[in-house]
Amino acid sequence: MSICELFDRYRDNELGSNDRKQFELHLDGCEECRARNLLLNNVVALLKSEEIRPLNLADQIARKAFQPETSWASDVISWLRPVPALAALLLVGVFLSSLWLMTGSRPVSAYNEYETLMEEADAGHIQALSQSTLSKAHSENDLILWLEQEGASQ
């Protein structure tokens, strides 16, 4: 066995007094063993100088448990609270009602249909309408019935 192989046993104080003296003589001449010994001495000194603080796992767990969650799911749940949900519903209602008003969607009545048919007649879309037919119509209802019959026959 090489004397360099006794390094670990020397560091662990497992060598007898004769072997220990012999290894210390070896340290004076072996650069590699001297560097290893110096490195380990520095590591031991650093470890001894560090303050060892016991871990308080209860504090770490409590901090983690009570830390506010900032995920997408928690944001969605926050919108389900009554006030924001009602505000969002109100905004959607205002948007839809303004859209309805802007498009001019209104209920169509019989009068609107009559006005539309009369505008088409004036524009020349209904060519079969003659002056004699208009004179035969005694009321607006007769005219509407006649226009509906003409539309169905075409």
PDB file of C-alpha atoms in Angstrom:
ATOM      1  CA  MET A   1       0.000   0.000   0.000  1.00  0.00           C
ATOM      2  CA  SER A   2       1.252   3.465  -0.927  1.00  0.00           C
ATOM      3  CA  ILE A   3       1.731   6.032   1.803  1.00  0.00           C
ATOM      4  CA  CYS A   4      -0.585   8.471  -0.032  1.00  0.00           C
ATOM      5  CA  GLU A   5      -3.407   5.984   0.466  1.00  0.00           C
ATOM      6  CA  LEU A   6      -3.155   6.569   4.226  1.00  0.00           C
ATOM      7  CA  PHE A   7      -4.317  10.182   3.884  1.00  0.00           C
ATOM      8  CA  ASP A   8      -7.946   9.544   4.879  1.00  0.00           C
ATOM      9  CA  ARG A   9      -6.959   7.430   7.851  1.00  0.00           C
ATOM     10  CA  TYR A  10      -4.528  10.206   8.918  1.00  0.00           C
ATOM     11  CA  ARG A  11      -7.306  12.830   8.739  1.00  0.00           C
ATOM     12  CA  ASP A  12      -9.651  10.571  10.735  1.00  0.00           C
ATOM     13  CA  ASN A  13      -6.997   9.940  13.421  1.00  0.00           C
ATOM     14  CA  GLU A  14      -7.013   6.207  12.757  1.00  0.00           C
ATOM     15  CA  LEU A  15      -3.229   5.789  12.458  1.00  0.00           C
ATOM     16  CA  GLY A  16      -0.983   4.607  15.228  1.00  0.00           C
ATOM     17  CA  SER A  17       1.736   6.934  16.538  1.00  0.00           C
ATOM     18  CA  ASN A  18       4.518   5.422  14.332  1.00  0.00           C
ATOM     19  CA  ASP A  19       2.369   5.478  11.186  1.00  0.00           C
ATOM     20  CA  ARG A  20       1.209   9.013  12.024  1.00  0.00           C
ATOM     21  CA  LYS A  21       4.815  10.311  12.311  1.00  0.00           C
ATOM     22  CA  GLN A  22       5.736   8.549   9.104  1.00  0.00           C
ATOM     23  CA  PHE A  23       2.802  10.139   7.255  1.00  0.00           C
ATOM     24  CA  GLU A  24       3.692  13.613   8.590  1.00  0.00           C
ATOM     25  CA  LEU A  25       7.195  13.167   7.160  1.00  0.00           C
ATOM     26  CA  HIS A  26       5.535  12.175   3.897  1.00  0.00           C
ATOM     27  CA  LEU A  27       3.420  15.407   3.956  1.00  0.00           C
ATOM     28  CA  ASP A  28       6.591  17.515   3.969  1.00  0.00           C
ATOM     29  CA  GLY A  29       7.741  15.931   0.689  1.00  0.00           C
ATOM     30  CA  CYS A  30       4.440  15.217  -1.182  1.00  0.00           C
ATOM     31  CA  GLU A  31       2.902  18.287  -2.835  1.00  0.00           C
ATOM     32  CA  GLU A  32      -0.405  16.528  -3.643  1.00  0.00           C
ATOM     33  CA  CYS A  33      -1.056  15.330  -0.066  1.00  0.00           C
ATOM     34  CA  ARG A  34      -0.056  18.737   1.306  1.00  0.00           C
ATOM     35  CA  ALA A  35      -2.565  20.502  -1.027  1.00  0.00           C
ATOM     36  CA  ARG A  36      -5.346  18.070  -0.049  1.00  0.00           C
ATOM     37  CA  ASN A  37      -4.610  18.594   3.619  1.00  0.00           C
ATOM     38  CA  LEU A  38      -4.603  22.397   3.246  1.00  0.00           C
ATOM     39  CA  LEU A  39      -7.907  22.296   1.345  1.00  0.00           C
ATOM     40  CA  LEU A  40      -9.579  20.129   3.987  1.00  0.00           C
ATOM     41  CA  ASN A  41      -8.235  22.362   6.775  1.00  0.00           C
ATOM     42  CA  ASN A  42      -9.805  25.406   5.043  1.00  0.00           C
ATOM     43  CA  VAL A  43     -13.148  23.630   4.637  1.00  0.00           C
ATOM     44  CA  VAL A  44     -13.161  22.648   8.321  1.00  0.00           C
ATOM     45  CA  ALA A  45     -12.315  26.230   9.354  1.00  0.00           C
ATOM     46  CA  LEU A  46     -15.156  27.605   7.213  1.00  0.00           C
ATOM     47  CA  LEU A  47     -17.649  25.136   8.620  1.00  0.00           C
ATOM     48  CA  LYS A  48     -16.632  25.965  12.186  1.00  0.00           C
ATOM     49  CA  SER A  49     -16.951  29.715  11.560  1.00  0.00           C
ATOM     50  CA  GLU A  50     -20.493  29.468  10.177  1.00  0.00           C
ATOM     51  CA  GLU A  51     -23.281  30.002  12.628  1.00  0.00           C
ATOM     52  CA  ILE A  52     -25.546  27.006  12.634  1.00  0.00           C
ATOM     53  CA  ARG A  53     -29.128  28.092  12.878  1.00  0.00           C
ATOM     54  CA  PRO A  54     -31.748  25.440  13.424  1.00  0.00           C
ATOM     55  CA  LEU A  55     -34.430  25.330  10.768  1.00  0.00           C
ATOM     56  CA  ASN A  56     -37.809  26.389  11.969  1.00  0.00           C
ATOM     57  CA  LEU A  57     -40.013  24.448   9.605  1.00  0.00           C
ATOM     58  CA  ALA A  58     -43.220  25.652  11.250  1.00  0.00           C
ATOM     59  CA  ASP A  59     -42.457  29.270  10.305  1.00  0.00           C
ATOM     60  CA  GLN A  60     -41.575  28.314   6.733  1.00  0.00           C
ATOM     61  CA  ILE A  61     -44.765  26.272   6.345  1.00  0.00           C
ATOM     62  CA  ALA A  62     -46.914  29.052   7.831  1.00  0.00           C
ATOM     63  CA  ARG A  63     -45.371  31.672   5.510  1.00  0.00           C
ATOM     64  CA  LYS A  64     -45.995  29.464   2.489  1.00  0.00           C
ATOM     65  CA  ALA A  65     -49.559  28.599   3.556  1.00  0.00           C
ATOM     66  CA  PHE A  66     -50.618  32.208   4.143  1.00  0.00           C
ATOM     67  CA  GLN A  67     -48.870  33.633   1.103  1.00  0.00           C
ATOM     68  CA  PRO A  68     -51.500  35.045  -1.272  1.00  0.00           C
ATOM     69  CA  GLU A  69     -52.059  32.911  -4.331  1.00  0.00           C
ATOM     70  CA  THR A  70     -51.703  34.753  -7.627  1.00  0.00           C
ATOM     71  CA  SER A  71     -52.864  32.294 -10.204  1.00  0.00           C
ATOM     72  CA  TRP A  72     -55.326  32.540 -13.093  1.00  0.00           C
ATOM     73  CA  ALA A  73     -57.847  30.425 -11.191  1.00  0.00           C
ATOM     74  CA  SER A  74     -57.825  32.767  -8.194  1.00  0.00           C
ATOM     75  CA  ASP A  75     -58.393  35.753 -10.507  1.00  0.00           C
ATOM     76  CA  VAL A  76     -61.435  34.035 -12.036  1.00  0.00           C
ATOM     77  CA  ILE A  77     -62.819  33.217  -8.593  1.00  0.00           C
ATOM     78  CA  SER A  78     -62.407  36.858  -7.528  1.00  0.00           C
ATOM     79  CA  TRP A  79     -64.699  37.888 -10.409  1.00  0.00           C
ATOM     80  CA  LEU A  80     -67.398  35.565  -9.102  1.00  0.00           C
ATOM     81  CA  ARG A  81     -67.924  37.749  -6.055  1.00  0.00           C
ATOM     82  CA  PRO A  82     -71.311  39.569  -6.139  1.00  0.00           C
ATOM     83  CA  VAL A  83     -70.213  43.164  -6.805  1.00  0.00           C
ATOM     84  CA  PRO A  84     -67.844  42.512  -9.747  1.00  0.00           C
ATOM     85  CA  ALA A  85     -70.261  39.959 -11.221  1.00  0.00           C
ATOM     86  CA  LEU A  86     -73.162  42.434 -11.105  1.00  0.00           C
ATOM     87  CA  ALA A  87     -70.990  45.182 -12.577  1.00  0.00           C
ATOM     88  CA  ALA A  88     -69.937  42.919 -15.434  1.00  0.00           C
ATOM     89  CA  LEU A  89     -73.556  41.898 -16.061  1.00  0.00           C
ATOM     90  CA  LEU A  90     -74.615  45.553 -16.111  1.00  0.00           C
ATOM     91  CA  LEU A  91     -71.863  46.402 -18.618  1.00  0.00           C
ATOM     92  CA  VAL A  92     -72.946  43.562 -20.904  1.00  0.00           C
ATOM     93  CA  GLY A  93     -76.569  44.764 -20.705  1.00  0.00           C
ATOM     94  CA  VAL A  94     -75.604  48.344 -21.565  1.00  0.00           C
ATOM     95  CA  PHE A  95     -73.492  47.141 -24.483  1.00  0.00           C
ATOM     96  CA  LEU A  96     -76.247  44.939 -25.914  1.00  0.00           C
ATOM     97  CA  SER A  97     -78.928  47.620 -25.537  1.00  0.00           C
ATOM     98  CA  SER A  98     -76.772  50.253 -27.240  1.00  0.00           C
ATOM     99  CA  LEU A  99     -76.026  47.793 -30.039  1.00  0.00           C
ATOM    100  CA  TRP A 100     -79.757  47.145 -30.434  1.00  0.00           C
ATOM    101  CA  LEU A 101     -80.499  50.873 -30.599  1.00  0.00           C
ATOM    102  CA  MET A 102     -77.729  51.544 -33.126  1.00  0.00           C
ATOM    103  CA  THR A 103     -78.917  48.873 -35.560  1.00  0.00           C
ATOM    104  CA  GLY A 104     -82.443  50.310 -35.569  1.00  0.00           C
ATOM    105  CA  SER A 105     -84.062  47.016 -34.703  1.00  0.00           C
ATOM    106  CA  ARG A 106     -87.658  47.873 -34.060  1.00  0.00           C
ATOM    107  CA  PRO A 107     -90.825  45.780 -34.242  1.00  0.00           C
ATOM    108  CA  VAL A 108     -92.396  45.819 -37.698  1.00  0.00           C
ATOM    109  CA  SER A 109     -96.027  46.827 -37.723  1.00  0.00           C
ATOM    110  CA  ALA A 110     -98.645  46.597 -40.487  1.00  0.00           C
ATOM    111  CA  TYR A 111     -98.249  50.325 -41.097  1.00  0.00           C
ATOM    112  CA  ASN A 112     -94.508  49.897 -41.741  1.00  0.00           C
ATOM    113  CA  GLU A 113     -95.273  47.140 -44.248  1.00  0.00           C
ATOM    114  CA  TYR A 114     -97.777  49.405 -46.015  1.00  0.00           C
ATOM    115  CA  GLU A 115     -95.242  52.240 -46.148  1.00  0.00           C
ATOM    116  CA  THR A 116     -92.597  49.895 -47.561  1.00  0.00           C
ATOM    117  CA  LEU A 117     -94.954  48.635 -50.267  1.00  0.00           C
ATOM    118  CA  MET A 118     -95.941  52.187 -51.183  1.00  0.00           C
ATOM    119  CA  GLU A 119     -92.270  53.226 -51.469  1.00  0.00           C
ATOM    120  CA  GLU A 120     -91.607  50.276 -53.765  1.00  0.00           C
ATOM    121  CA  ALA A 121     -94.610  51.221 -55.885  1.00  0.00           C
ATOM    122  CA  ASP A 122     -93.387  54.805 -56.171  1.00  0.00           C
ATOM    123  CA  ALA A 123     -89.934  53.636 -57.195  1.00  0.00           C
ATOM    124  CA  GLY A 124     -91.324  51.616 -60.070  1.00  0.00           C
ATOM    125  CA  HIS A 125     -90.647  48.172 -58.557  1.00  0.00           C
ATOM    126  CA  ILE A 126     -94.264  47.132 -58.953  1.00  0.00           C
ATOM    127  CA  GLN A 127     -95.024  47.719 -62.637  1.00  0.00           C
ATOM    128  CA  ALA A 128     -98.382  45.963 -62.670  1.00  0.00           C
ATOM    129  CA  LEU A 129     -99.902  48.665 -60.504  1.00  0.00           C
ATOM    130  CA  SER A 130    -101.965  50.887 -62.774  1.00  0.00           C
ATOM    131  CA  GLN A 131    -104.006  53.983 -62.265  1.00  0.00           C
ATOM    132  CA  SER A 132    -107.240  52.052 -62.728  1.00  0.00           C
ATOM    133  CA  THR A 133    -106.308  49.618 -59.953  1.00  0.00           C
ATOM    134  CA  LEU A 134    -105.638  52.480 -57.572  1.00  0.00           C
ATOM    135  CA  SER A 135    -109.022  54.021 -58.365  1.00  0.00           C
ATOM    136  CA  LYS A 136    -110.772  50.692 -57.654  1.00  0.00           C
ATOM    137  CA  ALA A 137    -109.249  50.495 -54.179  1.00  0.00           C
ATOM    138  CA  HIS A 138    -111.737  51.998 -51.731  1.00  0.00           C
ATOM    139  CA  SER A 139    -109.461  51.811 -48.685  1.00  0.00           C
ATOM    140  CA  GLU A 140    -105.887  51.154 -47.647  1.00  0.00           C
ATOM    141  CA  ASN A 141    -106.831  47.624 -46.565  1.00  0.00           C
ATOM    142  CA  ASP A 142    -108.090  46.851 -50.072  1.00  0.00           C
ATOM    143  CA  LEU A 143    -104.812  48.136 -51.498  1.00  0.00           C
ATOM    144  CA  ILE A 144    -102.743  46.011 -49.105  1.00  0.00           C
ATOM    145  CA  LEU A 145    -104.782  42.900 -49.984  1.00  0.00           C
ATOM    146  CA  TRP A 146    -104.379  43.575 -53.685  1.00  0.00           C
ATOM    147  CA  LEU A 147    -100.592  44.102 -53.318  1.00  0.00           C
ATOM    148  CA  GLU A 148    -100.281  40.842 -51.393  1.00  0.00           C
ATOM    149  CA  GLN A 149    -102.211  38.996 -54.139  1.00  0.00           C
ATOM    150  CA  GLU A 150    -100.037  40.502 -56.840  1.00  0.00           C
ATOM    151  CA  GLY A 151     -96.896  39.535 -54.927  1.00  0.00           C
ATOM    152  CA  ALA A 152     -98.139  35.947 -54.522  1.00  0.00           C
ATOM    153  CA  SER A 153     -99.014  35.602 -58.203  1.00  0.00           C
ATOM    154  CA  GLN A 154     -95.605  36.774 -59.426  1.00  0.00           C
TER     155      GLN A 154
END
